[in-house]
Structures are given as C-alpha cells and as structure tokens.
Amino acid sequence: MKLKDKIAIVTGGGRGIGKAIALAFAREGADVIVTARTESEIEKVAEDIMALGSKWVPMVADLGKKESLQIFVDRISTQFSSLDILVNNAGVGSGQNPRVVAEYDDDFWEQMNMENQYSEVNVPSLFIGGWYDCFQQGTLHDFVGRQNNGMDGAKGNQKLVIGPWTHTNEWDQQQGQLKYPEDSQFNGEIDMTLEWFNFWLKGENSTIMNEPAVRYYVMGDVSDPNAPGNEW
C-alpha cells in the first residue's frame, strides 16, 4: 500500500470526484478525513472506507462559510499533530444546490481572495494555464504571489507552464480560429503532473525542481511559417 500510515484530508468528499479520491486513498492504506455539507453523504462514504480497512474521521462543514472553516481548522489542529495530504475539492454551490452569486456577502469574497493571504500559504503549487484561458490573470497572479510572498514551503517552490491554449485545451493545436504548430501541444502534462506529486507527496527522487520556475510559449503569426515566435 503506497499511502500506509499517511493522513489525508478530502474536502467535499461526500460524493462525486471527492468521494472517489477519498476511497482511492483508503485503498492505498491512508486514514482519511472527509468533509461534506450533509451528514448522510459522509455516513455513506464512511461505510465504504471502513469496508476497505482504513480509519476515517467525518466532519460536517460548509467550507464556504468563514465560521465553519475556522471550526474545521481548529478541530483538525486539535486532533492531529501533522497531515500528509490535502485535496481541496470542496466547491461553493452546485447544480444540485444552486445559489445566486449576489447572495454571497463581502466576507465570503474576502475569504476567497488569495491576494491578501499569500503569506499564509506554505505549499508548493504547479500552475498550468493558457494565454487564452478565462482564468489566465488569476493563474499569473497566484503564481507570482505564492512564489514571492508565500511562507517557507511555498516561496520559491512554485512552477508555471503557460501556452497558447484556451481553458483545458492544452492537447489541441486548434485554439478557436487559430491553429498553432504541433509543438504547442502540452503532451507531457500528465507525466509532469505525476512527477510533481511523486516528488512532493511520496518523496521520490526527481529533477523537476531543477526545471525553470516558468516555461511559456511565445505566440506568433500562425499563418506565416517564417514569422517570429511560436516557440517555447
């Protein structure tokens, strides 16, 4: 078992992707702390985790609320001296329980705003984004903020790859009306991501931290093969 004696937190672990991740960790021997907004969802996950022979800690919490988040953090700090894995899977709102954006107050948005909290971040991050990505500006801001202003675990331990892609379309040459050269595709994304997690979560030997902090694609005129750009 690859995760024996490890302790993992999976937020939003009552169903869907979060539940699948929690069960995958349990199969590999980890003890799993699962949060969800409803007790019934957690109880079902608990049965499945116990059937796999792992320990589990249920925590009913709506992490979209600041007071609930603080209670969650305090309880974790009291019960555990250390943690090995955090999967930040919880979302705010869902298709099953939609909520009008205007109903969220200023405290909620302040809690979600990372720009005022970089000094509290102590983990490495691998950022993968695109120049045409709708989240491009946030990706760049977060990389710079954590890389320069994070705590010891974060500062200097961030990596950024950004190419000529729309959101989640890094394997395709075609980006909207433009077709980029073949080398614009990020075919090594899965291998890089696995190497990143194997290094930071499993302690495996890797040269990934010897790579440049930023790797970016310089875009050029795709209609002119002699135009400058279109290269990493």
PDB file of N, CA, C and O in Angstrom, residues 8-15 17-19 21-22 25 33-35 61-64 69 72-73 84-92 111-112 114 117 120-125 142 146 197 201:
ATOM      1  N   ALA A   8      -4.846  11.843   5.225  1.00  0.00           N
ATOM      2  CA  ALA A   8      -5.289  12.681   4.116  1.00  0.00           C
ATOM      3  C   ALA A   8      -6.585  13.391   4.469  1.00  0.00           C
ATOM      4  O   ALA A   8      -7.454  12.832   5.144  1.00  0.00           O
ATOM      5  N   ILE A   9      -6.723  14.630   4.010  1.00  0.00           N
ATOM      6  CA  ILE A   9      -7.980  15.370   4.095  1.00  0.00           C
ATOM      7  C   ILE A   9      -8.551  15.493   2.692  1.00  0.00           C
ATOM      8  O   ILE A   9      -7.834  15.872   1.757  1.00  0.00           O
ATOM      9  N   VAL A  10      -9.819  15.161   2.545  1.00  0.00           N
ATOM     10  CA  VAL A  10     -10.514  15.379   1.278  1.00  0.00           C
ATOM     11  C   VAL A  10     -11.736  16.236   1.579  1.00  0.00           C
ATOM     12  O   VAL A  10     -12.694  15.773   2.211  1.00  0.00           O
ATOM     13  N   THR A  11     -11.700  17.489   1.175  1.00  0.00           N
ATOM     14  CA  THR A  11     -12.871  18.340   1.371  1.00  0.00           C
ATOM     15  C   THR A  11     -13.853  18.099   0.231  1.00  0.00           C
ATOM     16  O   THR A  11     -13.464  17.734  -0.880  1.00  0.00           O
ATOM     17  N   GLY A  12     -15.123  18.266   0.525  1.00  0.00           N
ATOM     18  CA  GLY A  12     -16.130  17.960  -0.489  1.00  0.00           C
ATOM     19  C   GLY A  12     -16.095  16.496  -0.868  1.00  0.00           C
ATOM     20  O   GLY A  12     -16.241  16.130  -2.036  1.00  0.00           O
ATOM     21  N   GLY A  13     -15.905  15.638   0.133  1.00  0.00           N
ATOM     22  CA  GLY A  13     -15.708  14.213  -0.136  1.00  0.00           C
ATOM     23  C   GLY A  13     -16.955  13.370  -0.022  1.00  0.00           C
ATOM     24  O   GLY A  13     -16.862  12.147   0.036  1.00  0.00           O
ATOM     25  N   GLY A  14     -18.126  13.997   0.018  1.00  0.00           N
ATOM     26  CA  GLY A  14     -19.356  13.236   0.211  1.00  0.00           C
ATOM     27  C   GLY A  14     -19.862  12.541  -1.035  1.00  0.00           C
ATOM     28  O   GLY A  14     -20.620  11.572  -0.948  1.00  0.00           O
ATOM     29  N   ARG A  15     -19.447  13.015  -2.197  1.00  0.00           N
ATOM     30  CA  ARG A  15     -19.928  12.410  -3.441  1.00  0.00           C
ATOM     31  C   ARG A  15     -19.010  12.814  -4.592  1.00  0.00           C
ATOM     32  O   ARG A  15     -18.104  13.621  -4.427  1.00  0.00           O
ATOM     33  N   ILE A  17     -16.325  13.386  -7.440  1.00  0.00           N
ATOM     34  CA  ILE A  17     -14.867  13.278  -7.512  1.00  0.00           C
ATOM     35  C   ILE A  17     -14.252  13.175  -6.125  1.00  0.00           C
ATOM     36  O   ILE A  17     -13.340  12.382  -5.891  1.00  0.00           O
ATOM     37  N   GLY A  18     -14.761  13.974  -5.165  1.00  0.00           N
ATOM     38  CA  GLY A  18     -14.204  13.939  -3.813  1.00  0.00           C
ATOM     39  C   GLY A  18     -14.333  12.573  -3.171  1.00  0.00           C
ATOM     40  O   GLY A  18     -13.399  12.064  -2.548  1.00  0.00           O
ATOM     41  N   LYS A  19     -15.493  11.955  -3.319  1.00  0.00           N
ATOM     42  CA  LYS A  19     -15.700  10.615  -2.778  1.00  0.00           C
ATOM     43  C   LYS A  19     -14.757   9.614  -3.425  1.00  0.00           C
ATOM     44  O   LYS A  19     -14.163   8.766  -2.752  1.00  0.00           O
ATOM     45  N   ILE A  21     -11.834  10.157  -4.744  1.00  0.00           N
ATOM     46  CA  ILE A  21     -10.472  10.374  -4.256  1.00  0.00           C
ATOM     47  C   ILE A  21     -10.304   9.804  -2.857  1.00  0.00           C
ATOM     48  O   ILE A  21      -9.305   9.151  -2.547  1.00  0.00           O
ATOM     49  N   ALA A  22     -11.291  10.044  -1.983  1.00  0.00           N
ATOM     50  CA  ALA A  22     -11.217   9.526  -0.612  1.00  0.00           C
ATOM     51  C   ALA A  22     -11.112   8.001  -0.609  1.00  0.00           C
ATOM     52  O   ALA A  22     -10.310   7.426   0.134  1.00  0.00           O
ATOM     53  N   PHE A  25      -7.638   6.847  -1.801  1.00  0.00           N
ATOM     54  CA  PHE A  25      -6.644   6.968  -0.730  1.00  0.00           C
ATOM     55  C   PHE A  25      -6.797   5.819   0.275  1.00  0.00           C
ATOM     56  O   PHE A  25      -5.805   5.248   0.743  1.00  0.00           O
ATOM     57  N   ILE A  33      -9.692  11.932   6.391  1.00  0.00           N
ATOM     58  CA  ILE A  33     -10.601  12.894   6.987  1.00  0.00           C
ATOM     59  C   ILE A  33     -11.484  13.414   5.852  1.00  0.00           C
ATOM     60  O   ILE A  33     -10.977  13.968   4.871  1.00  0.00           O
ATOM     61  N   VAL A  34     -12.780  13.218   5.981  1.00  0.00           N
ATOM     62  CA  VAL A  34     -13.696  13.588   4.910  1.00  0.00           C
ATOM     63  C   VAL A  34     -14.638  14.676   5.399  1.00  0.00           C
ATOM     64  O   VAL A  34     -15.242  14.561   6.467  1.00  0.00           O
ATOM     65  N   THR A  35     -14.763  15.742   4.611  1.00  0.00           N
ATOM     66  CA  THR A  35     -15.746  16.778   4.931  1.00  0.00           C
ATOM     67  C   THR A  35     -16.813  16.809   3.843  1.00  0.00           C
ATOM     68  O   THR A  35     -16.557  16.512   2.681  1.00  0.00           O
ATOM     69  N   ALA A  61     -19.218  20.095   7.456  1.00  0.00           N
ATOM     70  CA  ALA A  61     -18.830  21.504   7.437  1.00  0.00           C
ATOM     71  C   ALA A  61     -19.128  22.103   6.073  1.00  0.00           C
ATOM     72  O   ALA A  61     -18.907  21.462   5.045  1.00  0.00           O
ATOM     73  N   ASP A  62     -19.623  23.312   6.071  1.00  0.00           N
ATOM     74  CA  ASP A  62     -19.801  24.085   4.849  1.00  0.00           C
ATOM     75  C   ASP A  62     -18.618  25.035   4.768  1.00  0.00           C
ATOM     76  O   ASP A  62     -18.610  26.095   5.390  1.00  0.00           O
ATOM     77  N   LEU A  63     -17.600  24.656   4.006  1.00  0.00           N
ATOM     78  CA  LEU A  63     -16.361  25.424   3.973  1.00  0.00           C
ATOM     79  C   LEU A  63     -16.488  26.722   3.182  1.00  0.00           C
ATOM     80  O   LEU A  63     -15.526  27.489   3.082  1.00  0.00           O
ATOM     81  N   GLY A  64     -17.664  26.968   2.632  1.00  0.00           N
ATOM     82  CA  GLY A  64     -17.925  28.255   2.004  1.00  0.00           C
ATOM     83  C   GLY A  64     -18.261  29.328   3.021  1.00  0.00           C
ATOM     84  O   GLY A  64     -18.393  30.504   2.671  1.00  0.00           O
ATOM     85  N   LEU A  69     -15.290  27.196   8.380  1.00  0.00           N
ATOM     86  CA  LEU A  69     -13.902  26.909   8.014  1.00  0.00           C
ATOM     87  C   LEU A  69     -12.995  27.004   9.228  1.00  0.00           C
ATOM     88  O   LEU A  69     -12.122  26.148   9.430  1.00  0.00           O
ATOM     89  N   PHE A  72     -13.465  24.027  11.464  1.00  0.00           N
ATOM     90  CA  PHE A  72     -12.819  22.877  10.823  1.00  0.00           C
ATOM     91  C   PHE A  72     -11.308  22.895  11.076  1.00  0.00           C
ATOM     92  O   PHE A  72     -10.715  21.887  11.488  1.00  0.00           O
ATOM     93  N   VAL A  73     -10.681  24.048  10.860  1.00  0.00           N
ATOM     94  CA  VAL A  73      -9.235  24.172  11.064  1.00  0.00           C
ATOM     95  C   VAL A  73      -8.871  23.914  12.525  1.00  0.00           C
ATOM     96  O   VAL A  73      -7.905  23.199  12.828  1.00  0.00           O
ATOM     97  N   ASP A  84      -0.530  14.731   5.925  1.00  0.00           N
ATOM     98  CA  ASP A  84       0.320  14.401   4.787  1.00  0.00           C
ATOM     99  C   ASP A  84      -0.248  14.852   3.447  1.00  0.00           C
ATOM    100  O   ASP A  84       0.493  15.228   2.540  1.00  0.00           O
ATOM    101  N   ILE A  85      -1.564  14.810   3.323  1.00  0.00           N
ATOM    102  CA  ILE A  85      -2.184  15.093   2.025  1.00  0.00           C
ATOM    103  C   ILE A  85      -3.424  15.952   2.228  1.00  0.00           C
ATOM    104  O   ILE A  85      -4.228  15.683   3.117  1.00  0.00           O
ATOM    105  N   LEU A  86      -3.570  16.968   1.396  1.00  0.00           N
ATOM    106  CA  LEU A  86      -4.794  17.775   1.373  1.00  0.00           C
ATOM    107  C   LEU A  86      -5.314  17.830  -0.049  1.00  0.00           C
ATOM    108  O   LEU A  86      -4.594  18.250  -0.959  1.00  0.00           O
ATOM    109  N   VAL A  87      -6.552  17.412  -0.250  1.00  0.00           N
ATOM    110  CA  VAL A  87      -7.221  17.568  -1.535  1.00  0.00           C
ATOM    111  C   VAL A  87      -8.317  18.602  -1.347  1.00  0.00           C
ATOM    112  O   VAL A  87      -9.330  18.353  -0.692  1.00  0.00           O
ATOM    113  N   ASN A  88      -8.098  19.783  -1.904  1.00  0.00           N
ATOM    114  CA  ASN A  88      -9.005  20.904  -1.708  1.00  0.00           C
ATOM    115  C   ASN A  88     -10.111  20.832  -2.762  1.00  0.00           C
ATOM    116  O   ASN A  88     -10.131  21.592  -3.725  1.00  0.00           O
ATOM    117  N   ASN A  89     -11.033  19.909  -2.567  1.00  0.00           N
ATOM    118  CA  ASN A  89     -12.028  19.600  -3.589  1.00  0.00           C
ATOM    119  C   ASN A  89     -13.364  20.314  -3.385  1.00  0.00           C
ATOM    120  O   ASN A  89     -14.168  20.394  -4.311  1.00  0.00           O
ATOM    121  N   ALA A  90     -13.606  20.840  -2.208  1.00  0.00           N
ATOM    122  CA  ALA A  90     -14.916  21.444  -1.919  1.00  0.00           C
ATOM    123  C   ALA A  90     -15.167  22.656  -2.802  1.00  0.00           C
ATOM    124  O   ALA A  90     -14.275  23.472  -3.035  1.00  0.00           O
ATOM    125  N   GLY A  91     -16.390  22.753  -3.300  1.00  0.00           N
ATOM    126  CA  GLY A  91     -16.791  23.908  -4.090  1.00  0.00           C
ATOM    127  C   GLY A  91     -17.858  24.690  -3.349  1.00  0.00           C
ATOM    128  O   GLY A  91     -18.341  24.283  -2.290  1.00  0.00           O
ATOM    129  N   VAL A  92     -18.223  25.823  -3.891  1.00  0.00           N
ATOM    130  CA  VAL A  92     -19.296  26.618  -3.309  1.00  0.00           C
ATOM    131  C   VAL A  92     -20.460  26.617  -4.284  1.00  0.00           C
ATOM    132  O   VAL A  92     -20.333  27.041  -5.418  1.00  0.00           O
ATOM    133  N   GLN A 111     -12.726  36.044   1.928  1.00  0.00           N
ATOM    134  CA  GLN A 111     -12.169  34.744   2.281  1.00  0.00           C
ATOM    135  C   GLN A 111     -11.638  34.032   1.045  1.00  0.00           C
ATOM    136  O   GLN A 111     -10.631  33.323   1.097  1.00  0.00           O
ATOM    137  N   MET A 112     -12.308  34.219  -0.095  1.00  0.00           N
ATOM    138  CA  MET A 112     -11.903  33.563  -1.334  1.00  0.00           C
ATOM    139  C   MET A 112     -10.725  34.264  -2.021  1.00  0.00           C
ATOM    140  O   MET A 112     -10.090  33.696  -2.912  1.00  0.00           O
ATOM    141  N   MET A 114      -7.255  35.250  -2.648  1.00  0.00           N
ATOM    142  CA  MET A 114      -5.927  34.801  -2.253  1.00  0.00           C
ATOM    143  C   MET A 114      -4.915  35.934  -2.173  1.00  0.00           C
ATOM    144  O   MET A 114      -3.887  35.810  -1.506  1.00  0.00           O
ATOM    145  N   GLN A 117      -3.711  36.719   1.155  1.00  0.00           N
ATOM    146  CA  GLN A 117      -3.387  35.579   2.018  1.00  0.00           C
ATOM    147  C   GLN A 117      -2.153  34.806   1.579  1.00  0.00           C
ATOM    148  O   GLN A 117      -1.895  33.714   2.065  1.00  0.00           O
ATOM    149  N   GLU A 120       0.182  33.283   4.100  1.00  0.00           N
ATOM    150  CA  GLU A 120      -0.293  32.148   4.888  1.00  0.00           C
ATOM    151  C   GLU A 120      -0.192  30.832   4.122  1.00  0.00           C
ATOM    152  O   GLU A 120      -0.524  29.773   4.650  1.00  0.00           O
ATOM    153  N   VAL A 121       0.250  30.897   2.868  1.00  0.00           N
ATOM    154  CA  VAL A 121       0.357  29.696   2.033  1.00  0.00           C
ATOM    155  C   VAL A 121       1.731  29.070   2.226  1.00  0.00           C
ATOM    156  O   VAL A 121       2.756  29.743   2.108  1.00  0.00           O
ATOM    157  N   ASN A 122       1.776  27.766   2.513  1.00  0.00           N
ATOM    158  CA  ASN A 122       3.065  27.118   2.761  1.00  0.00           C
ATOM    159  C   ASN A 122       3.239  25.825   1.959  1.00  0.00           C
ATOM    160  O   ASN A 122       3.957  24.923   2.371  1.00  0.00           O
ATOM    161  N   VAL A 123       2.587  25.755   0.806  1.00  0.00           N
ATOM    162  CA  VAL A 123       2.687  24.539  -0.014  1.00  0.00           C
ATOM    163  C   VAL A 123       3.149  24.888  -1.427  1.00  0.00           C
ATOM    164  O   VAL A 123       2.865  25.969  -1.931  1.00  0.00           O
ATOM    165  N   PRO A 124       3.860  23.969  -2.084  1.00  0.00           N
ATOM    166  CA  PRO A 124       4.243  24.176  -3.480  1.00  0.00           C
ATOM    167  C   PRO A 124       3.034  24.002  -4.390  1.00  0.00           C
ATOM    168  O   PRO A 124       2.088  23.292  -4.043  1.00  0.00           O
ATOM    169  N   SER A 125       3.067  24.637  -5.547  1.00  0.00           N
ATOM    170  CA  SER A 125       1.957  24.526  -6.497  1.00  0.00           C
ATOM    171  C   SER A 125       2.495  24.431  -7.914  1.00  0.00           C
ATOM    172  O   SER A 125       3.484  25.083  -8.259  1.00  0.00           O
ATOM    173  N   ASP A 142      -1.585  34.352  -8.929  1.00  0.00           N
ATOM    174  CA  ASP A 142      -1.336  33.390  -7.862  1.00  0.00           C
ATOM    175  C   ASP A 142       0.087  32.845  -7.916  1.00  0.00           C
ATOM    176  O   ASP A 142       0.721  32.647  -6.871  1.00  0.00           O
ATOM    177  N   ARG A 146       2.447  33.570  -4.669  1.00  0.00           N
ATOM    178  CA  ARG A 146       2.963  32.471  -3.843  1.00  0.00           C
ATOM    179  C   ARG A 146       4.473  32.331  -3.981  1.00  0.00           C
ATOM    180  O   ARG A 146       5.168  32.043  -2.994  1.00  0.00           O
ATOM    181  N   PHE A 197       3.733  15.364  -8.185  1.00  0.00           N
ATOM    182  CA  PHE A 197       3.124  14.786  -6.993  1.00  0.00           C
ATOM    183  C   PHE A 197       3.987  13.679  -6.396  1.00  0.00           C
ATOM    184  O   PHE A 197       4.056  13.533  -5.170  1.00  0.00           O
ATOM    185  N   LEU A 201       4.705  14.460  -2.665  1.00  0.00           N
ATOM    186  CA  LEU A 201       3.869  13.645  -1.782  1.00  0.00           C
ATOM    187  C   LEU A 201       4.529  12.326  -1.381  1.00  0.00           C
ATOM    188  O   LEU A 201       4.309  11.834  -0.278  1.00  0.00           O
TER     189      LEU A 201
END
